[in-house]
Each structure stands twice: as structure tokens, then as C-alpha cells.
Amino acid sequence: MRETIYWLLNIVCAVVILVLLGLHMGIMHLDGVLAALLNTSGHPLAWENMLERAGSGFFKSTYVLLLATALFHGFYGLRTMLLEYWSSPRAEHIVTVMCWAAGLTLFFTGAYVTISFGPGAV
Amino acid sequence: MKQITGNSNRIGIWRWLMGGRHGFEGYLYVLHRISGVALLLFLSMHVFFTGSRLLGQETWERLMSMTRGPVFVFLEYLVYCAFIFHAFNGVRLILIELGIAVGRPDHPVFPYRGSIHKQRPLMIVLMIVTGILIALGGFDLLRFPH
């Protein structure tokens, strides 16, 4: 049952990532094309633009959601690959605990940065 | 006769390079895994790298100036390519998982037509879209350098 829930969550996360990371990649990597099309200016990584996004509840919440879904999807995939090569009940337990530990550490670090950064924070 | 034990049906890391028995889709499987691991590594570094903005504008801008070199820009483009490929191949895998675009089951009449052949048009369309978006990213990089 646990594996079914993991698998279902993995698929749901993939769909969420597709939308949110698509948006993120568009803003960050197609900025030149989008700026030309939408007639906007400024680099997305410029300090002022980052502060502007950090002040937006929409960007903050989508960053945290993207972080959670991407980490779950990524570590679920890594766990699947590791268990293909190293599978025993003990290995499964160790790999699962390590993936959760790494994922949660990265999530809390990233979420802290996202939530605490904003106009007036630095 | 060799007895199958444990995980002896796995293809092994080196045989990833052979694409298995599934032709082009076999290579997509390999690339999907490689791009997935690369994206997870990038995400882990990205979390700590972007955390440096908490140290202030000066630290952030100093770090950003280090990322403007051609090697870093090229690596950034590889991350973009890995995401585009992983995303569109992932869409293909989800559609197949849901039973979409796999064709209807039919009688095994010679010449046999496997499920892989029925899925192939979907793969071709999605890989063309992948190629277009990767080219668009390359155009953005060359036309609008940061």
C-alpha cells in the first residue's frame, strides 16, 4: 500500500512540476525571448527583480510547492534506481530513510530561504 | 541452465548504454534516468546556492558574477536541456502509464505489431517538441546573452 501511495504521489508531483518548473524555466531561461515578446525588461536574477518576486505571495507559495514536489519526485526516482541494484528489506529501509532525510533537509533549507527572503529582510 | 536469482533480470548500468531490446525507447529510458539524476544533483546545489541571497546583495552579486563565464552558461543550458527532455519524456511515460496512446489489444497475427510500435507516433511528436524547445533555449542563450 505504501508503495502505491508513493507511486501515485510521484505521478501527481510530476504533473505539478511540469507546470511550475515550466513557468520557472520560462522566466529564468527564456527571459530574452519572453522579454522581446512581452516587451518587459530586466534580468530575472537582478537583485531588484528578485526582491520584487520575493514580495509576491504567489511566487513564494509556488516556489515552496515546487521545491516539495521536485524533491519528492527526485528522491523517489533515486530510491527506485538504488533499490534496483541493492534490494533487501534492510537496504530498502536504509535507502528510504536516507532519501527522506536528504529530501527533508533540502526542503526545510530551501523553504527557510524562500520564506525569510524579501524586501526588508536583508 | 542458469537459475534466475534475486535481481538477475536487471539490465545493469553498463547495459543501459545498449538501449536494451526496445530500440530508440530504450535510449530514452537511459537518458530519462541520467537527466533525472543530473536534475536532482542540480536541485540540491541550487537550494544552497540561491540561499546565499540571505547574506545580502553584495554576496549575491559576487556569486552571480562567477556564473557569467561561458562554462557555467553552457552547464546552465545543459540543465535546461535535461529538464525539457525529462519533462516531455515524462509526459510520454505518464500517458502510457494511463493507457493513452498505447493502442487497443488485438490478436497476434503475423506480422506482429508490438505495443512499442503503437506508441511510437507519440514519442516522435514529443521528441520533436523537445527538440524545438531545446533549440529555442539555445537561441535565447546566443541571441540574448546575460
PDB file of C-alpha atoms in Angstrom:
ATOM      1  CA  MET A   1       0.000   0.000   0.000  1.00  0.00           C
ATOM      2  CA  ARG A   2       2.848   2.376   0.891  1.00  0.00           C
ATOM      3  CA  GLU A   3       4.476   1.834  -2.498  1.00  0.00           C
ATOM      4  CA  THR A   4       1.173   2.553  -4.259  1.00  0.00           C
ATOM      5  CA  ILE A   5       0.857   5.842  -2.372  1.00  0.00           C
ATOM      6  CA  TYR A   6       4.482   6.734  -3.202  1.00  0.00           C
ATOM      7  CA  TRP A   7       3.883   5.954  -6.886  1.00  0.00           C
ATOM      8  CA  LEU A   8       0.659   7.952  -7.041  1.00  0.00           C
ATOM      9  CA  LEU A   9       2.334  10.911  -5.301  1.00  0.00           C
ATOM     10  CA  ASN A  10       5.237  10.623  -7.731  1.00  0.00           C
ATOM     11  CA  ILE A  11       2.882  10.960 -10.720  1.00  0.00           C
ATOM     12  CA  VAL A  12       0.951  13.858  -9.132  1.00  0.00           C
ATOM     13  CA  CYS A  13       4.256  15.603  -8.313  1.00  0.00           C
ATOM     14  CA  ALA A  14       5.419  15.123 -11.918  1.00  0.00           C
ATOM     15  CA  VAL A  15       2.344  16.960 -13.222  1.00  0.00           C
ATOM     16  CA  VAL A  16       2.747  19.802 -10.684  1.00  0.00           C
ATOM     17  CA  ILE A  17       6.464  20.105 -11.552  1.00  0.00           C
ATOM     18  CA  LEU A  18       5.668  20.200 -15.255  1.00  0.00           C
ATOM     19  CA  VAL A  19       3.516  23.298 -14.756  1.00  0.00           C
ATOM     20  CA  LEU A  20       5.566  25.111 -12.095  1.00  0.00           C
ATOM     21  CA  LEU A  21       9.050  24.285 -13.372  1.00  0.00           C
ATOM     22  CA  GLY A  22       7.873  25.091 -16.898  1.00  0.00           C
ATOM     23  CA  LEU A  23       6.931  28.536 -15.605  1.00  0.00           C
ATOM     24  CA  HIS A  24      10.203  28.849 -13.657  1.00  0.00           C
ATOM     25  CA  MET A  25      12.330  27.756 -16.630  1.00  0.00           C
ATOM     26  CA  GLY A  26      10.442  30.119 -18.921  1.00  0.00           C
ATOM     27  CA  ILE A  27      11.116  33.065 -16.605  1.00  0.00           C
ATOM     28  CA  MET A  28      14.752  32.133 -15.950  1.00  0.00           C
ATOM     29  CA  HIS A  29      15.958  30.650 -19.233  1.00  0.00           C
ATOM     30  CA  LEU A  30      13.731  32.052 -21.949  1.00  0.00           C
ATOM     31  CA  ASP A  31      13.840  35.541 -20.440  1.00  0.00           C
ATOM     32  CA  GLY A  32      15.344  37.070 -23.568  1.00  0.00           C
ATOM     33  CA  VAL A  33      12.684  35.614 -25.871  1.00  0.00           C
ATOM     34  CA  LEU A  34       9.872  36.377 -23.394  1.00  0.00           C
ATOM     35  CA  ALA A  35      11.113  39.928 -22.788  1.00  0.00           C
ATOM     36  CA  ALA A  36      11.135  40.515 -26.546  1.00  0.00           C
ATOM     37  CA  LEU A  37       7.633  39.041 -26.903  1.00  0.00           C
ATOM     38  CA  LEU A  38       6.088  40.659 -23.807  1.00  0.00           C
ATOM     39  CA  ASN A  39       8.080  43.882 -24.042  1.00  0.00           C
ATOM     40  CA  THR A  40       9.462  43.607 -20.493  1.00  0.00           C
ATOM     41  CA  SER A  41      12.941  44.457 -19.279  1.00  0.00           C
ATOM     42  CA  GLY A  42      15.475  43.456 -16.629  1.00  0.00           C
ATOM     43  CA  HIS A  43      17.315  40.257 -15.883  1.00  0.00           C
ATOM     44  CA  PRO A  44      15.356  37.774 -13.701  1.00  0.00           C
ATOM     45  CA  LEU A  45      18.364  37.332 -11.391  1.00  0.00           C
ATOM     46  CA  ALA A  46      18.888  41.074 -10.856  1.00  0.00           C
ATOM     47  CA  TRP A  47      18.584  41.914  -7.138  1.00  0.00           C
ATOM     48  CA  GLU A  48      15.615  44.275  -7.634  1.00  0.00           C
ATOM     49  CA  ASN A  49      13.693  41.684  -9.673  1.00  0.00           C
ATOM     50  CA  MET A  50      14.387  39.007  -7.076  1.00  0.00           C
ATOM     51  CA  LEU A  51      13.143  41.281  -4.304  1.00  0.00           C
ATOM     52  CA  GLU A  52      10.007  42.008  -6.317  1.00  0.00           C
ATOM     53  CA  ARG A  53       9.290  38.296  -6.763  1.00  0.00           C
ATOM     54  CA  ALA A  54      10.128  37.609  -3.102  1.00  0.00           C
ATOM     55  CA  GLY A  55       7.475  40.134  -2.093  1.00  0.00           C
ATOM     56  CA  SER A  56       4.833  38.239  -4.034  1.00  0.00           C
ATOM     57  CA  GLY A  57       2.801  35.613  -2.183  1.00  0.00           C
ATOM     58  CA  PHE A  58       2.192  33.820  -5.474  1.00  0.00           C
ATOM     59  CA  PHE A  59       5.904  33.363  -6.188  1.00  0.00           C
ATOM     60  CA  LYS A  60       6.702  32.402  -2.580  1.00  0.00           C
ATOM     61  CA  SER A  61       3.996  29.744  -2.385  1.00  0.00           C
ATOM     62  CA  THR A  62       4.758  28.305  -5.832  1.00  0.00           C
ATOM     63  CA  TYR A  63       8.499  28.121  -5.011  1.00  0.00           C
ATOM     64  CA  VAL A  64       7.788  26.150  -1.824  1.00  0.00           C
ATOM     65  CA  LEU A  65       5.329  23.872  -3.626  1.00  0.00           C
ATOM     66  CA  LEU A  66       7.798  23.364  -6.494  1.00  0.00           C
ATOM     67  CA  LEU A  67      10.578  22.578  -4.040  1.00  0.00           C
ATOM     68  CA  ALA A  68       8.475  19.987  -2.192  1.00  0.00           C
ATOM     69  CA  THR A  69       7.224  18.257  -5.338  1.00  0.00           C
ATOM     70  CA  ALA A  70      10.612  18.303  -7.111  1.00  0.00           C
ATOM     71  CA  LEU A  71      12.388  16.852  -4.073  1.00  0.00           C
ATOM     72  CA  PHE A  72       9.797  14.107  -3.628  1.00  0.00           C
ATOM     73  CA  HIS A  73       9.858  13.238  -7.340  1.00  0.00           C
ATOM     74  CA  GLY A  74      13.668  13.312  -7.477  1.00  0.00           C
ATOM     75  CA  PHE A  75      14.333  11.273  -4.362  1.00  0.00           C
ATOM     76  CA  TYR A  76      11.592   8.779  -5.249  1.00  0.00           C
ATOM     77  CA  GLY A  77      13.320   8.241  -8.612  1.00  0.00           C
ATOM     78  CA  LEU A  78      16.736   7.930  -6.977  1.00  0.00           C
ATOM     79  CA  ARG A  79      15.351   5.450  -4.434  1.00  0.00           C
ATOM     80  CA  THR A  80      13.824   3.361  -7.233  1.00  0.00           C
ATOM     81  CA  MET A  81      17.160   3.197  -9.052  1.00  0.00           C
ATOM     82  CA  LEU A  82      19.136   2.390  -5.901  1.00  0.00           C
ATOM     83  CA  LEU A  83      16.722  -0.386  -4.937  1.00  0.00           C
ATOM     84  CA  GLU A  84      17.094  -1.962  -8.378  1.00  0.00           C
ATOM     85  CA  TYR A  85      20.753  -2.556  -7.597  1.00  0.00           C
ATOM     86  CA  TRP A  86      20.631  -3.074  -3.873  1.00  0.00           C
ATOM     87  CA  SER A  87      17.433  -4.707  -2.772  1.00  0.00           C
ATOM     88  CA  SER A  88      16.832  -6.395   0.528  1.00  0.00           C
ATOM     89  CA  PRO A  89      14.447  -5.398   3.319  1.00  0.00           C
ATOM     90  CA  ARG A  90      17.376  -3.821   5.198  1.00  0.00           C
ATOM     91  CA  ALA A  91      18.623  -1.968   2.113  1.00  0.00           C
ATOM     92  CA  GLU A  92      15.115  -0.729   1.377  1.00  0.00           C
ATOM     93  CA  HIS A  93      14.818   0.617   4.911  1.00  0.00           C
ATOM     94  CA  ILE A  94      18.228   2.332   4.798  1.00  0.00           C
ATOM     95  CA  VAL A  95      17.724   3.837   1.326  1.00  0.00           C
ATOM     96  CA  THR A  96      14.205   5.041   2.190  1.00  0.00           C
ATOM     97  CA  VAL A  97      15.325   6.682   5.445  1.00  0.00           C
ATOM     98  CA  MET A  98      18.322   8.332   3.737  1.00  0.00           C
ATOM     99  CA  CYS A  99      16.187   9.679   0.881  1.00  0.00           C
ATOM    100  CA  TRP A 100      13.614  11.096   3.320  1.00  0.00           C
ATOM    101  CA  ALA A 101      16.389  12.634   5.460  1.00  0.00           C
ATOM    102  CA  ALA A 102      18.137  14.264   2.485  1.00  0.00           C
ATOM    103  CA  GLY A 103      14.832  15.420   0.984  1.00  0.00           C
ATOM    104  CA  LEU A 104      13.533  16.940   4.214  1.00  0.00           C
ATOM    105  CA  THR A 105      16.866  18.676   4.931  1.00  0.00           C
ATOM    106  CA  LEU A 106      16.863  20.261   1.474  1.00  0.00           C
ATOM    107  CA  PHE A 107      13.182  21.130   1.745  1.00  0.00           C
ATOM    108  CA  PHE A 108      13.493  22.924   5.079  1.00  0.00           C
ATOM    109  CA  THR A 109      16.653  24.739   3.947  1.00  0.00           C
ATOM    110  CA  GLY A 110      15.043  25.880   0.686  1.00  0.00           C
ATOM    111  CA  ALA A 111      11.725  26.757   2.315  1.00  0.00           C
ATOM    112  CA  TYR A 112      13.522  28.813   5.004  1.00  0.00           C
ATOM    113  CA  VAL A 113      15.429  30.773   2.327  1.00  0.00           C
ATOM    114  CA  THR A 114      12.270  31.320   0.266  1.00  0.00           C
ATOM    115  CA  ILE A 115      10.099  32.417   3.163  1.00  0.00           C
ATOM    116  CA  SER A 116      12.640  34.577   5.000  1.00  0.00           C
ATOM    117  CA  PHE A 117      13.986  36.414   1.925  1.00  0.00           C
ATOM    118  CA  GLY A 118      12.074  39.503   0.912  1.00  0.00           C
ATOM    119  CA  PRO A 119      12.042  43.296   0.918  1.00  0.00           C
ATOM    120  CA  GLY A 120      13.428  44.458   4.269  1.00  0.00           C
ATOM    121  CA  ALA A 121      14.815  41.047   5.233  1.00  0.00           C
ATOM    122  CA  VAL A 122      18.422  41.825   4.262  1.00  0.00           C
TER     123      VAL A 122
ATOM    124  CA  MET B   1      20.501 -23.933 -17.135  1.00  0.00           C
ATOM    125  CA  LYS B   2      21.264 -20.705 -15.317  1.00  0.00           C
ATOM    126  CA  GLN B   3      18.969 -20.185 -12.383  1.00  0.00           C
ATOM    127  CA  ILE B   4      17.437 -16.757 -12.011  1.00  0.00           C
ATOM    128  CA  THR B   5      18.060 -15.434  -8.526  1.00  0.00           C
ATOM    129  CA  GLY B   6      17.379 -12.127  -6.848  1.00  0.00           C
ATOM    130  CA  ASN B   7      17.732  -9.254  -9.261  1.00  0.00           C
ATOM    131  CA  SER B   8      19.377 -11.089 -12.133  1.00  0.00           C
ATOM    132  CA  ASN B   9      16.747  -9.720 -14.544  1.00  0.00           C
ATOM    133  CA  ARG B  10      18.051  -6.184 -14.096  1.00  0.00           C
ATOM    134  CA  ILE B  11      19.864  -4.813 -17.131  1.00  0.00           C
ATOM    135  CA  GLY B  12      22.816  -3.401 -15.190  1.00  0.00           C
ATOM    136  CA  ILE B  13      24.389   0.054 -15.510  1.00  0.00           C
ATOM    137  CA  TRP B  14      26.636  -0.817 -18.483  1.00  0.00           C
ATOM    138  CA  ARG B  15      23.775  -2.322 -20.452  1.00  0.00           C
ATOM    139  CA  TRP B  16      21.884   0.970 -20.126  1.00  0.00           C
ATOM    140  CA  LEU B  17      24.217   2.066 -22.903  1.00  0.00           C
ATOM    141  CA  MET B  18      22.917  -0.694 -25.184  1.00  0.00           C
ATOM    142  CA  GLY B  19      19.331   0.558 -25.094  1.00  0.00           C
ATOM    143  CA  GLY B  20      18.077  -2.943 -24.288  1.00  0.00           C
ATOM    144  CA  ARG B  21      15.659  -4.655 -26.703  1.00  0.00           C
ATOM    145  CA  HIS B  22      13.460  -1.608 -27.098  1.00  0.00           C
ATOM    146  CA  GLY B  23      15.315   0.361 -29.721  1.00  0.00           C
ATOM    147  CA  PHE B  24      15.048   4.128 -29.507  1.00  0.00           C
ATOM    148  CA  GLU B  25      12.713   3.991 -26.482  1.00  0.00           C
ATOM    149  CA  GLY B  26      15.480   2.081 -24.693  1.00  0.00           C
ATOM    150  CA  TYR B  27      17.801   5.050 -25.136  1.00  0.00           C
ATOM    151  CA  LEU B  28      15.060   7.403 -23.920  1.00  0.00           C
ATOM    152  CA  TYR B  29      14.809   5.253 -20.783  1.00  0.00           C
ATOM    153  CA  VAL B  30      18.560   5.634 -20.201  1.00  0.00           C
ATOM    154  CA  LEU B  31      18.503   9.382 -20.902  1.00  0.00           C
ATOM    155  CA  HIS B  32      15.484   9.803 -18.620  1.00  0.00           C
ATOM    156  CA  ARG B  33      17.435   8.305 -15.738  1.00  0.00           C
ATOM    157  CA  ILE B  34      20.632  10.233 -16.451  1.00  0.00           C
ATOM    158  CA  SER B  35      18.764  13.538 -16.822  1.00  0.00           C
ATOM    159  CA  GLY B  36      16.770  12.789 -13.645  1.00  0.00           C
ATOM    160  CA  VAL B  37      19.894  12.179 -11.546  1.00  0.00           C
ATOM    161  CA  ALA B  38      21.538  15.284 -13.051  1.00  0.00           C
ATOM    162  CA  LEU B  39      18.481  17.422 -12.240  1.00  0.00           C
ATOM    163  CA  LEU B  40      18.371  16.120  -8.659  1.00  0.00           C
ATOM    164  CA  LEU B  41      22.065  16.965  -8.214  1.00  0.00           C
ATOM    165  CA  PHE B  42      21.466  20.406  -9.685  1.00  0.00           C
ATOM    166  CA  LEU B  43      18.440  20.998  -7.427  1.00  0.00           C
ATOM    167  CA  SER B  44      20.463  20.072  -4.340  1.00  0.00           C
ATOM    168  CA  MET B  45      23.195  22.572  -5.285  1.00  0.00           C
ATOM    169  CA  HIS B  46      20.618  25.150  -6.382  1.00  0.00           C
ATOM    170  CA  VAL B  47      18.987  25.186  -2.921  1.00  0.00           C
ATOM    171  CA  PHE B  48      22.266  26.083  -1.208  1.00  0.00           C
ATOM    172  CA  PHE B  49      23.445  28.405  -3.989  1.00  0.00           C
ATOM    173  CA  THR B  50      20.281  30.507  -4.001  1.00  0.00           C
ATOM    174  CA  GLY B  51      20.424  30.557  -0.191  1.00  0.00           C
ATOM    175  CA  SER B  52      23.383  32.921  -0.485  1.00  0.00           C
ATOM    176  CA  ARG B  53      20.958  35.784  -1.149  1.00  0.00           C
ATOM    177  CA  LEU B  54      20.236  35.800   2.576  1.00  0.00           C
ATOM    178  CA  LEU B  55      23.823  37.088   3.004  1.00  0.00           C
ATOM    179  CA  GLY B  56      22.977  40.289   1.159  1.00  0.00           C
ATOM    180  CA  GLN B  57      23.111  41.946  -2.239  1.00  0.00           C
ATOM    181  CA  GLU B  58      26.908  42.179  -2.391  1.00  0.00           C
ATOM    182  CA  THR B  59      27.431  38.443  -1.769  1.00  0.00           C
ATOM    183  CA  TRP B  60      24.687  37.585  -4.232  1.00  0.00           C
ATOM    184  CA  GLU B  61      26.102  39.776  -6.976  1.00  0.00           C
ATOM    185  CA  ARG B  62      29.617  38.457  -6.400  1.00  0.00           C
ATOM    186  CA  LEU B  63      28.319  34.899  -6.779  1.00  0.00           C
ATOM    187  CA  MET B  64      26.296  35.848  -9.856  1.00  0.00           C
ATOM    188  CA  SER B  65      29.365  37.377 -11.489  1.00  0.00           C
ATOM    189  CA  MET B  66      31.055  33.985 -11.149  1.00  0.00           C
ATOM    190  CA  THR B  67      28.225  32.365 -13.124  1.00  0.00           C
ATOM    191  CA  ARG B  68      28.611  34.558 -16.221  1.00  0.00           C
ATOM    192  CA  GLY B  69      31.537  32.629 -17.660  1.00  0.00           C
ATOM    193  CA  PRO B  70      30.990  30.511 -20.792  1.00  0.00           C
ATOM    194  CA  VAL B  71      31.469  27.189 -18.964  1.00  0.00           C
ATOM    195  CA  PHE B  72      28.806  27.992 -16.377  1.00  0.00           C
ATOM    196  CA  VAL B  73      26.416  29.304 -19.039  1.00  0.00           C
ATOM    197  CA  PHE B  74      26.879  26.106 -21.038  1.00  0.00           C
ATOM    198  CA  LEU B  75      26.244  23.966 -17.921  1.00  0.00           C
ATOM    199  CA  GLU B  76      23.132  26.023 -17.230  1.00  0.00           C
ATOM    200  CA  TYR B  77      21.959  25.319 -20.770  1.00  0.00           C
ATOM    201  CA  LEU B  78      22.574  21.578 -20.204  1.00  0.00           C
ATOM    202  CA  VAL B  79      20.326  21.766 -17.125  1.00  0.00           C
ATOM    203  CA  TYR B  80      17.660  23.437 -19.274  1.00  0.00           C
ATOM    204  CA  CYS B  81      18.019  20.687 -21.914  1.00  0.00           C
ATOM    205  CA  ALA B  82      17.843  17.969 -19.228  1.00  0.00           C
ATOM    206  CA  PHE B  83      14.644  19.495 -17.848  1.00  0.00           C
ATOM    207  CA  ILE B  84      12.982  19.829 -21.260  1.00  0.00           C
ATOM    208  CA  PHE B  85      13.857  16.261 -22.221  1.00  0.00           C
ATOM    209  CA  HIS B  86      12.901  14.812 -18.811  1.00  0.00           C
ATOM    210  CA  ALA B  87       9.597  16.726 -18.833  1.00  0.00           C
ATOM    211  CA  PHE B  88       8.435  15.683 -22.298  1.00  0.00           C
ATOM    212  CA  ASN B  89       9.640  12.105 -21.988  1.00  0.00           C
ATOM    213  CA  GLY B  90       7.881  12.107 -18.609  1.00  0.00           C
ATOM    214  CA  VAL B  91       4.648  13.241 -20.285  1.00  0.00           C
ATOM    215  CA  ARG B  92       5.024  10.271 -22.670  1.00  0.00           C
ATOM    216  CA  LEU B  93       5.556   7.889 -19.738  1.00  0.00           C
ATOM    217  CA  ILE B  94       2.540   9.231 -17.817  1.00  0.00           C
ATOM    218  CA  LEU B  95       0.301   8.946 -20.895  1.00  0.00           C
ATOM    219  CA  ILE B  96       1.456   5.364 -21.422  1.00  0.00           C
ATOM    220  CA  GLU B  97       1.006   4.620 -17.706  1.00  0.00           C
ATOM    221  CA  LEU B  98      -2.586   5.829 -18.018  1.00  0.00           C
ATOM    222  CA  GLY B  99      -3.106   3.591 -21.061  1.00  0.00           C
ATOM    223  CA  ILE B 100      -3.336   6.507 -23.509  1.00  0.00           C
ATOM    224  CA  ALA B 101      -1.756   6.158 -26.971  1.00  0.00           C
ATOM    225  CA  VAL B 102      -0.800   2.503 -26.474  1.00  0.00           C
ATOM    226  CA  GLY B 103      -3.347   1.175 -28.978  1.00  0.00           C
ATOM    227  CA  ARG B 104      -6.062  -1.403 -28.481  1.00  0.00           C
ATOM    228  CA  PRO B 105      -5.236  -5.010 -27.716  1.00  0.00           C
ATOM    229  CA  ASP B 106      -5.623  -7.231 -30.786  1.00  0.00           C
ATOM    230  CA  HIS B 107      -4.933 -10.782 -31.966  1.00  0.00           C
ATOM    231  CA  PRO B 108      -1.309 -11.792 -32.502  1.00  0.00           C
ATOM    232  CA  VAL B 109      -1.461 -12.050 -36.282  1.00  0.00           C
ATOM    233  CA  PHE B 110       1.784 -12.062 -38.261  1.00  0.00           C
ATOM    234  CA  PRO B 111       3.451  -9.636 -38.950  1.00  0.00           C
ATOM    235  CA  TYR B 112       3.247  -8.865 -35.237  1.00  0.00           C
ATOM    236  CA  ARG B 113       2.833  -5.282 -34.204  1.00  0.00           C
ATOM    237  CA  GLY B 114       4.091  -4.673 -30.692  1.00  0.00           C
ATOM    238  CA  SER B 115       2.878  -2.020 -28.284  1.00  0.00           C
ATOM    239  CA  ILE B 116       6.146  -0.110 -28.764  1.00  0.00           C
ATOM    240  CA  HIS B 117       5.223   0.499 -32.430  1.00  0.00           C
ATOM    241  CA  LYS B 118       1.797   1.801 -31.483  1.00  0.00           C
ATOM    242  CA  GLN B 119       3.351   4.250 -29.021  1.00  0.00           C
ATOM    243  CA  ARG B 120       5.951   5.462 -31.476  1.00  0.00           C
ATOM    244  CA  PRO B 121       3.977   8.372 -33.052  1.00  0.00           C
ATOM    245  CA  LEU B 122       3.507   9.873 -29.568  1.00  0.00           C
ATOM    246  CA  MET B 123       7.227   9.548 -28.927  1.00  0.00           C
ATOM    247  CA  ILE B 124       8.103  11.183 -32.252  1.00  0.00           C
ATOM    248  CA  VAL B 125       5.762  14.153 -31.672  1.00  0.00           C
ATOM    249  CA  LEU B 126       7.023  14.741 -28.120  1.00  0.00           C
ATOM    250  CA  MET B 127      10.668  14.453 -29.129  1.00  0.00           C
ATOM    251  CA  ILE B 128      10.108  16.996 -31.932  1.00  0.00           C
ATOM    252  CA  VAL B 129       8.591  19.405 -29.363  1.00  0.00           C
ATOM    253  CA  THR B 130      11.590  18.687 -27.096  1.00  0.00           C
ATOM    254  CA  GLY B 131      13.985  19.485 -29.955  1.00  0.00           C
ATOM    255  CA  ILE B 132      12.170  22.751 -30.760  1.00  0.00           C
ATOM    256  CA  LEU B 133      12.252  23.939 -27.129  1.00  0.00           C
ATOM    257  CA  ILE B 134      15.914  22.982 -26.735  1.00  0.00           C
ATOM    258  CA  ALA B 135      16.698  24.936 -29.916  1.00  0.00           C
ATOM    259  CA  LEU B 136      14.660  27.898 -28.605  1.00  0.00           C
ATOM    260  CA  GLY B 137      16.687  27.815 -25.363  1.00  0.00           C
ATOM    261  CA  GLY B 138      19.909  27.790 -27.398  1.00  0.00           C
ATOM    262  CA  PHE B 139      18.620  30.713 -29.472  1.00  0.00           C
ATOM    263  CA  ASP B 140      17.815  32.620 -26.275  1.00  0.00           C
ATOM    264  CA  LEU B 141      21.329  31.947 -24.991  1.00  0.00           C
ATOM    265  CA  LEU B 142      23.033  33.120 -28.189  1.00  0.00           C
ATOM    266  CA  ARG B 143      20.700  35.981 -29.075  1.00  0.00           C
ATOM    267  CA  PHE B 144      20.233  37.407 -25.561  1.00  0.00           C
ATOM    268  CA  PRO B 145      23.467  36.633 -23.647  1.00  0.00           C
ATOM    269  CA  HIS B 146      23.314  37.611 -19.965  1.00  0.00           C
TER     270      HIS B 146
END
